């Protein structure tokens, strides 16, 4: 046996492993409910989902298993949402609440004393959106408003941590409106325009720097905010379809890794 590599490994749970292999597990469960009034004017739905994804890799390494412990990741996601909608003759409106929690652990079942970066991102969101139908539904006006609150918690365990890698908790929030219009001057031509303000909170790995795990983040990162414009037209006939769209987007505090 090559003295520079060990042919197999026994982890801290006493399980025997060959020298090179990966364990992968992925599963997802979803529960949902929907309903409506007898006339269908009011509708509602709610759902909850839970998922896990894990990958743990073992590779032949130095004879001392503490030098290169198994490396992998573990993701856990939970999401819950509820929505209520009203469908009228000239307008419809809907609103809802959402909750998402995303846990990341990049060192599962580590042997030895390495660093264990992990993070938890929790998002609370609420939204309201509606459409107004005018001129026999040839003109449609739409608008929406969404509020998001994020809590990002980073947890680094181990030795030799730099100051910017210590545990910290950061919050972000933002309001995202959107407005749109669609008009059909004739049956086969649709003109449309839309504006949306975007919001994205940084992830846990975007708030820390650790070259060992290829993290190039910054604890001073702010949430990204963007203004997005879109305009175009659609031509729809029995024998010919054509669409043209122009996009413009401007992002502030862009996070680059």
PDB file of N, CA, C and O in Angstrom, residues 2-50:
ATOM      1  N   UNK A   2       0.560   2.195  -0.842  1.00  0.00           N
ATOM      2  CA  UNK A   2       1.314   3.442  -0.902  1.00  0.00           C
ATOM      3  C   UNK A   2       1.218   4.139   0.447  1.00  0.00           C
ATOM      4  O   UNK A   2       0.130   4.452   0.927  1.00  0.00           O
ATOM      5  N   UNK A   3       2.355   4.415   1.061  1.00  0.00           N
ATOM      6  CA  UNK A   3       2.343   5.027   2.377  1.00  0.00           C
ATOM      7  C   UNK A   3       1.780   6.426   2.385  1.00  0.00           C
ATOM      8  O   UNK A   3       1.444   6.953   3.439  1.00  0.00           O
ATOM      9  N   UNK A   4       1.696   7.073   1.225  1.00  0.00           N
ATOM     10  CA  UNK A   4       1.176   8.444   1.167  1.00  0.00           C
ATOM     11  C   UNK A   4      -0.341   8.483   1.146  1.00  0.00           C
ATOM     12  O   UNK A   4      -0.927   9.553   1.241  1.00  0.00           O
ATOM     13  N   UNK A   5      -0.973   7.335   0.990  1.00  0.00           N
ATOM     14  CA  UNK A   5      -2.430   7.303   0.935  1.00  0.00           C
ATOM     15  C   UNK A   5      -2.943   6.162   1.789  1.00  0.00           C
ATOM     16  O   UNK A   5      -2.281   5.145   1.943  1.00  0.00           O
ATOM     17  N   UNK A   6      -4.081   6.330   2.347  1.00  0.00           N
ATOM     18  CA  UNK A   6      -4.688   5.243   3.100  1.00  0.00           C
ATOM     19  C   UNK A   6      -5.763   4.583   2.231  1.00  0.00           C
ATOM     20  O   UNK A   6      -6.491   5.266   1.511  1.00  0.00           O
ATOM     21  N   UNK A   7      -5.866   3.266   2.216  1.00  0.00           N
ATOM     22  CA  UNK A   7      -6.790   2.573   1.320  1.00  0.00           C
ATOM     23  C   UNK A   7      -8.244   2.680   1.750  1.00  0.00           C
ATOM     24  O   UNK A   7      -9.141   2.480   0.955  1.00  0.00           O
ATOM     25  N   UNK A   8      -8.515   2.984   3.007  1.00  0.00           N
ATOM     26  CA  UNK A   8      -9.892   3.031   3.482  1.00  0.00           C
ATOM     27  C   UNK A   8      -9.952   3.939   4.692  1.00  0.00           C
ATOM     28  O   UNK A   8      -8.924   4.444   5.163  1.00  0.00           O
ATOM     29  N   UNK A   9     -11.160   4.137   5.182  1.00  0.00           N
ATOM     30  CA  UNK A   9     -11.319   5.051   6.293  1.00  0.00           C
ATOM     31  C   UNK A   9     -12.461   4.593   7.185  1.00  0.00           C
ATOM     32  O   UNK A   9     -13.469   4.076   6.710  1.00  0.00           O
ATOM     33  N   UNK A  10     -12.293   4.778   8.479  1.00  0.00           N
ATOM     34  CA  UNK A  10     -13.347   4.552   9.459  1.00  0.00           C
ATOM     35  C   UNK A  10     -13.694   5.902  10.066  1.00  0.00           C
ATOM     36  O   UNK A  10     -12.828   6.549  10.672  1.00  0.00           O
ATOM     37  N   UNK A  11     -14.929   6.361   9.861  1.00  0.00           N
ATOM     38  CA  UNK A  11     -15.294   7.676  10.360  1.00  0.00           C
ATOM     39  C   UNK A  11     -15.570   7.633  11.858  1.00  0.00           C
ATOM     40  O   UNK A  11     -15.453   6.591  12.507  1.00  0.00           O
ATOM     41  N   UNK A  12     -15.923   8.797  12.419  1.00  0.00           N
ATOM     42  CA  UNK A  12     -16.079   8.880  13.868  1.00  0.00           C
ATOM     43  C   UNK A  12     -17.284   8.093  14.380  1.00  0.00           C
ATOM     44  O   UNK A  12     -17.446   7.897  15.579  1.00  0.00           O
ATOM     45  N   UNK A  13     -18.169   7.657  13.438  1.00  0.00           N
ATOM     46  CA  UNK A  13     -19.298   6.830  13.827  1.00  0.00           C
ATOM     47  C   UNK A  13     -18.965   5.333  13.774  1.00  0.00           C
ATOM     48  O   UNK A  13     -19.814   4.488  14.059  1.00  0.00           O
ATOM     49  N   UNK A  14     -17.741   5.007  13.360  1.00  0.00           N
ATOM     50  CA  UNK A  14     -17.334   3.612  13.276  1.00  0.00           C
ATOM     51  C   UNK A  14     -17.701   2.951  11.962  1.00  0.00           C
ATOM     52  O   UNK A  14     -17.571   1.726  11.826  1.00  0.00           O
ATOM     53  N   UNK A  15     -18.147   3.724  10.955  1.00  0.00           N
ATOM     54  CA  UNK A  15     -18.510   3.164   9.653  1.00  0.00           C
ATOM     55  C   UNK A  15     -17.282   3.058   8.773  1.00  0.00           C
ATOM     56  O   UNK A  15     -16.453   3.972   8.704  1.00  0.00           O
ATOM     57  N   UNK A  16     -17.181   1.926   8.068  1.00  0.00           N
ATOM     58  CA  UNK A  16     -16.045   1.678   7.182  1.00  0.00           C
ATOM     59  C   UNK A  16     -16.346   2.233   5.790  1.00  0.00           C
ATOM     60  O   UNK A  16     -17.434   2.059   5.255  1.00  0.00           O
ATOM     61  N   UNK A  17     -15.343   2.908   5.180  1.00  0.00           N
ATOM     62  CA  UNK A  17     -15.515   3.491   3.857  1.00  0.00           C
ATOM     63  C   UNK A  17     -14.317   3.143   2.987  1.00  0.00           C
ATOM     64  O   UNK A  17     -13.188   3.089   3.455  1.00  0.00           O
ATOM     65  N   UNK A  18     -14.581   2.931   1.710  1.00  0.00           N
ATOM     66  CA  UNK A  18     -13.495   2.759   0.759  1.00  0.00           C
ATOM     67  C   UNK A  18     -12.736   4.076   0.610  1.00  0.00           C
ATOM     68  O   UNK A  18     -13.160   5.122   1.093  1.00  0.00           O
ATOM     69  N   UNK A  19     -11.622   4.031  -0.095  1.00  0.00           N
ATOM     70  CA  UNK A  19     -10.734   5.184  -0.149  1.00  0.00           C
ATOM     71  C   UNK A  19     -11.339   6.368  -0.905  1.00  0.00           C
ATOM     72  O   UNK A  19     -11.104   7.513  -0.542  1.00  0.00           O
ATOM     73  N   UNK A  20     -12.094   6.131  -1.967  1.00  0.00           N
ATOM     74  CA  UNK A  20     -12.656   7.213  -2.765  1.00  0.00           C
ATOM     75  C   UNK A  20     -14.119   6.931  -3.048  1.00  0.00           C
ATOM     76  O   UNK A  20     -14.444   5.970  -3.754  1.00  0.00           O
ATOM     77  N   UNK A  21     -14.969   7.747  -2.529  1.00  0.00           N
ATOM     78  CA  UNK A  21     -16.386   7.591  -2.833  1.00  0.00           C
ATOM     79  C   UNK A  21     -17.142   8.809  -2.310  1.00  0.00           C
ATOM     80  O   UNK A  21     -16.601   9.637  -1.563  1.00  0.00           O
ATOM     81  N   UNK A  22     -18.398   8.945  -2.713  1.00  0.00           N
ATOM     82  CA  UNK A  22     -19.249  10.044  -2.268  1.00  0.00           C
ATOM     83  C   UNK A  22     -20.603   9.502  -1.834  1.00  0.00           C
ATOM     84  O   UNK A  22     -21.140   8.571  -2.446  1.00  0.00           O
ATOM     85  N   UNK A  23     -21.118  10.082  -0.800  1.00  0.00           N
ATOM     86  CA  UNK A  23     -22.478   9.791  -0.361  1.00  0.00           C
ATOM     87  C   UNK A  23     -23.372  10.968  -0.763  1.00  0.00           C
ATOM     88  O   UNK A  23     -23.055  12.119  -0.462  1.00  0.00           O
ATOM     89  N   UNK A  24     -24.471  10.677  -1.449  1.00  0.00           N
ATOM     90  CA  UNK A  24     -25.383  11.731  -1.879  1.00  0.00           C
ATOM     91  C   UNK A  24     -26.800  11.379  -1.455  1.00  0.00           C
ATOM     92  O   UNK A  24     -27.223  10.238  -1.598  1.00  0.00           O
ATOM     93  N   UNK A  25     -27.495  12.373  -0.959  1.00  0.00           N
ATOM     94  CA  UNK A  25     -28.879  12.164  -0.540  1.00  0.00           C
ATOM     95  C   UNK A  25     -29.671  13.422  -0.854  1.00  0.00           C
ATOM     96  O   UNK A  25     -29.227  14.545  -0.593  1.00  0.00           O
ATOM     97  N   UNK A  26     -30.856  13.244  -1.429  1.00  0.00           N
ATOM     98  CA  UNK A  26     -31.700  14.377  -1.791  1.00  0.00           C
ATOM     99  C   UNK A  26     -33.150  13.944  -1.667  1.00  0.00           C
ATOM    100  O   UNK A  26     -33.557  12.955  -2.284  1.00  0.00           O
ATOM    101  N   UNK A  27     -33.929  14.658  -0.888  1.00  0.00           N
ATOM    102  CA  UNK A  27     -35.334  14.334  -0.779  1.00  0.00           C
ATOM    103  C   UNK A  27     -36.143  15.592  -0.498  1.00  0.00           C
ATOM    104  O   UNK A  27     -35.635  16.591  -0.001  1.00  0.00           O
ATOM    105  N   UNK A  28     -37.419  15.528  -0.850  1.00  0.00           N
ATOM    106  CA  UNK A  28     -38.290  16.710  -0.801  1.00  0.00           C
ATOM    107  C   UNK A  28     -39.714  16.253  -0.528  1.00  0.00           C
ATOM    108  O   UNK A  28     -40.168  15.238  -1.064  1.00  0.00           O
ATOM    109  N   UNK A  29     -40.418  16.995   0.323  1.00  0.00           N
ATOM    110  CA  UNK A  29     -41.817  16.696   0.613  1.00  0.00           C
ATOM    111  C   UNK A  29     -42.597  18.008   0.575  1.00  0.00           C
ATOM    112  O   UNK A  29     -42.091  19.061   0.981  1.00  0.00           O
ATOM    113  N   UNK A  30     -43.825  17.939   0.075  1.00  0.00           N
ATOM    114  CA  UNK A  30     -44.647  19.139  -0.063  1.00  0.00           C
ATOM    115  C   UNK A  30     -46.091  18.828   0.330  1.00  0.00           C
ATOM    116  O   UNK A  30     -46.647  17.790  -0.051  1.00  0.00           O
ATOM    117  N   UNK A  31     -46.686  19.713   1.107  1.00  0.00           N
ATOM    118  CA  UNK A  31     -48.092  19.626   1.483  1.00  0.00           C
ATOM    119  C   UNK A  31     -48.792  20.892   0.996  1.00  0.00           C
ATOM    120  O   UNK A  31     -48.290  21.997   1.219  1.00  0.00           O
ATOM    121  N   UNK A  32     -49.938  20.743   0.338  1.00  0.00           N
ATOM    122  CA  UNK A  32     -50.627  21.907  -0.195  1.00  0.00           C
ATOM    123  C   UNK A  32     -52.132  21.772  -0.019  1.00  0.00           C
ATOM    124  O   UNK A  32     -52.672  20.657   0.092  1.00  0.00           O
ATOM    125  N   UNK A  33     -52.783  22.910  -0.002  1.00  0.00           N
ATOM    126  CA  UNK A  33     -54.230  22.971   0.143  1.00  0.00           C
ATOM    127  C   UNK A  33     -54.735  24.137  -0.684  1.00  0.00           C
ATOM    128  O   UNK A  33     -54.112  25.209  -0.713  1.00  0.00           O
ATOM    129  N   UNK A  34     -55.852  23.955  -1.385  1.00  0.00           N
ATOM    130  CA  UNK A  34     -56.465  25.054  -2.117  1.00  0.00           C
ATOM    131  C   UNK A  34     -57.981  24.918  -2.059  1.00  0.00           C
ATOM    132  O   UNK A  34     -58.515  23.821  -1.851  1.00  0.00           O
ATOM    133  N   UNK A  35     -58.652  26.019  -2.241  1.00  0.00           N
ATOM    134  CA  UNK A  35     -60.107  26.016  -2.194  1.00  0.00           C
ATOM    135  C   UNK A  35     -60.674  27.262  -2.840  1.00  0.00           C
ATOM    136  O   UNK A  35     -59.938  28.176  -3.240  1.00  0.00           O
ATOM    137  N   UNK A  36     -61.998  27.307  -2.944  1.00  0.00           N
ATOM    138  CA  UNK A  36     -62.669  28.456  -3.533  1.00  0.00           C
ATOM    139  C   UNK A  36     -64.123  28.479  -3.091  1.00  0.00           C
ATOM    140  O   UNK A  36     -64.663  27.480  -2.613  1.00  0.00           O
ATOM    141  N   UNK A  37     -64.744  29.640  -3.268  1.00  0.00           N
ATOM    142  CA  UNK A  37     -66.169  29.760  -3.000  1.00  0.00           C
ATOM    143  C   UNK A  37     -66.953  29.103  -4.138  1.00  0.00           C
ATOM    144  O   UNK A  37     -66.381  28.833  -5.210  1.00  0.00           O
ATOM    145  N   UNK A  38     -68.234  28.828  -3.949  1.00  0.00           N
ATOM    146  CA  UNK A  38     -69.019  28.175  -5.011  1.00  0.00           C
ATOM    147  C   UNK A  38     -68.979  28.912  -6.347  1.00  0.00           C
ATOM    148  O   UNK A  38     -69.006  28.280  -7.409  1.00  0.00           O
ATOM    149  N   UNK A  39     -68.912  30.231  -6.315  1.00  0.00           N
ATOM    150  CA  UNK A  39     -68.882  30.997  -7.571  1.00  0.00           C
ATOM    151  C   UNK A  39     -67.478  31.158  -8.127  1.00  0.00           C
ATOM    152  O   UNK A  39     -67.303  31.614  -9.259  1.00  0.00           O
ATOM    153  N   UNK A  40     -66.478  30.822  -7.356  1.00  0.00           N
ATOM    154  CA  UNK A  40     -65.104  30.980  -7.808  1.00  0.00           C
ATOM    155  C   UNK A  40     -64.580  32.392  -7.725  1.00  0.00           C
ATOM    156  O   UNK A  40     -63.473  32.678  -8.199  1.00  0.00           O
ATOM    157  N   UNK A  41     -65.348  33.290  -7.120  1.00  0.00           N
ATOM    158  CA  UNK A  41     -64.900  34.678  -7.006  1.00  0.00           C
ATOM    159  C   UNK A  41     -63.714  34.783  -6.054  1.00  0.00           C
ATOM    160  O   UNK A  41     -62.765  35.525  -6.301  1.00  0.00           O
ATOM    161  N   UNK A  42     -63.773  34.036  -4.984  1.00  0.00           N
ATOM    162  CA  UNK A  42     -62.659  33.996  -4.039  1.00  0.00           C
ATOM    163  C   UNK A  42     -61.955  32.645  -4.131  1.00  0.00           C
ATOM    164  O   UNK A  42     -62.605  31.606  -4.180  1.00  0.00           O
ATOM    165  N   UNK A  43     -60.652  32.685  -4.165  1.00  0.00           N
ATOM    166  CA  UNK A  43     -59.844  31.461  -4.147  1.00  0.00           C
ATOM    167  C   UNK A  43     -58.732  31.630  -3.128  1.00  0.00           C
ATOM    168  O   UNK A  43     -58.320  32.757  -2.811  1.00  0.00           O
ATOM    169  N   UNK A  44     -58.233  30.506  -2.620  1.00  0.00           N
ATOM    170  CA  UNK A  44     -57.148  30.564  -1.657  1.00  0.00           C
ATOM    171  C   UNK A  44     -56.315  29.286  -1.748  1.00  0.00           C
ATOM    172  O   UNK A  44     -56.777  28.258  -2.227  1.00  0.00           O
ATOM    173  N   UNK A  45     -55.102  29.391  -1.301  1.00  0.00           N
ATOM    174  CA  UNK A  45     -54.230  28.215  -1.268  1.00  0.00           C
ATOM    175  C   UNK A  45     -53.145  28.432  -0.226  1.00  0.00           C
ATOM    176  O   UNK A  45     -52.828  29.564   0.151  1.00  0.00           O
ATOM    177  N   UNK A  46     -52.590  27.326   0.245  1.00  0.00           N
ATOM    178  CA  UNK A  46     -51.510  27.349   1.217  1.00  0.00           C
ATOM    179  C   UNK A  46     -50.649  26.115   0.997  1.00  0.00           C
ATOM    180  O   UNK A  46     -51.132  25.083   0.520  1.00  0.00           O
ATOM    181  N   UNK A  47     -49.378  26.208   1.333  1.00  0.00           N
ATOM    182  CA  UNK A  47     -48.482  25.074   1.139  1.00  0.00           C
ATOM    183  C   UNK A  47     -47.307  25.154   2.102  1.00  0.00           C
ATOM    184  O   UNK A  47     -46.963  26.231   2.612  1.00  0.00           O
ATOM    185  N   UNK A  48     -46.722  23.989   2.344  1.00  0.00           N
ATOM    186  CA  UNK A  48     -45.498  23.887   3.139  1.00  0.00           C
ATOM    187  C   UNK A  48     -44.613  22.834   2.483  1.00  0.00           C
ATOM    188  O   UNK A  48     -45.094  21.757   2.092  1.00  0.00           O
ATOM    189  N   UNK A  49     -43.337  23.122   2.365  1.00  0.00           N
ATOM    190  CA  UNK A  49     -42.405  22.166   1.767  1.00  0.00           C
ATOM    191  C   UNK A  49     -41.133  22.094   2.603  1.00  0.00           C
ATOM    192  O   UNK A  49     -40.732  23.068   3.257  1.00  0.00           O
ATOM    193  N   UNK A  50     -40.511  20.919   2.554  1.00  0.00           N
ATOM    194  CA  UNK A  50     -39.273  20.689   3.286  1.00  0.00           C
ATOM    195  C   UNK A  50     -38.367  19.834   2.408  1.00  0.00           C
ATOM    196  O   UNK A  50     -38.814  18.844   1.807  1.00  0.00           O
TER     197      UNK A  50
END
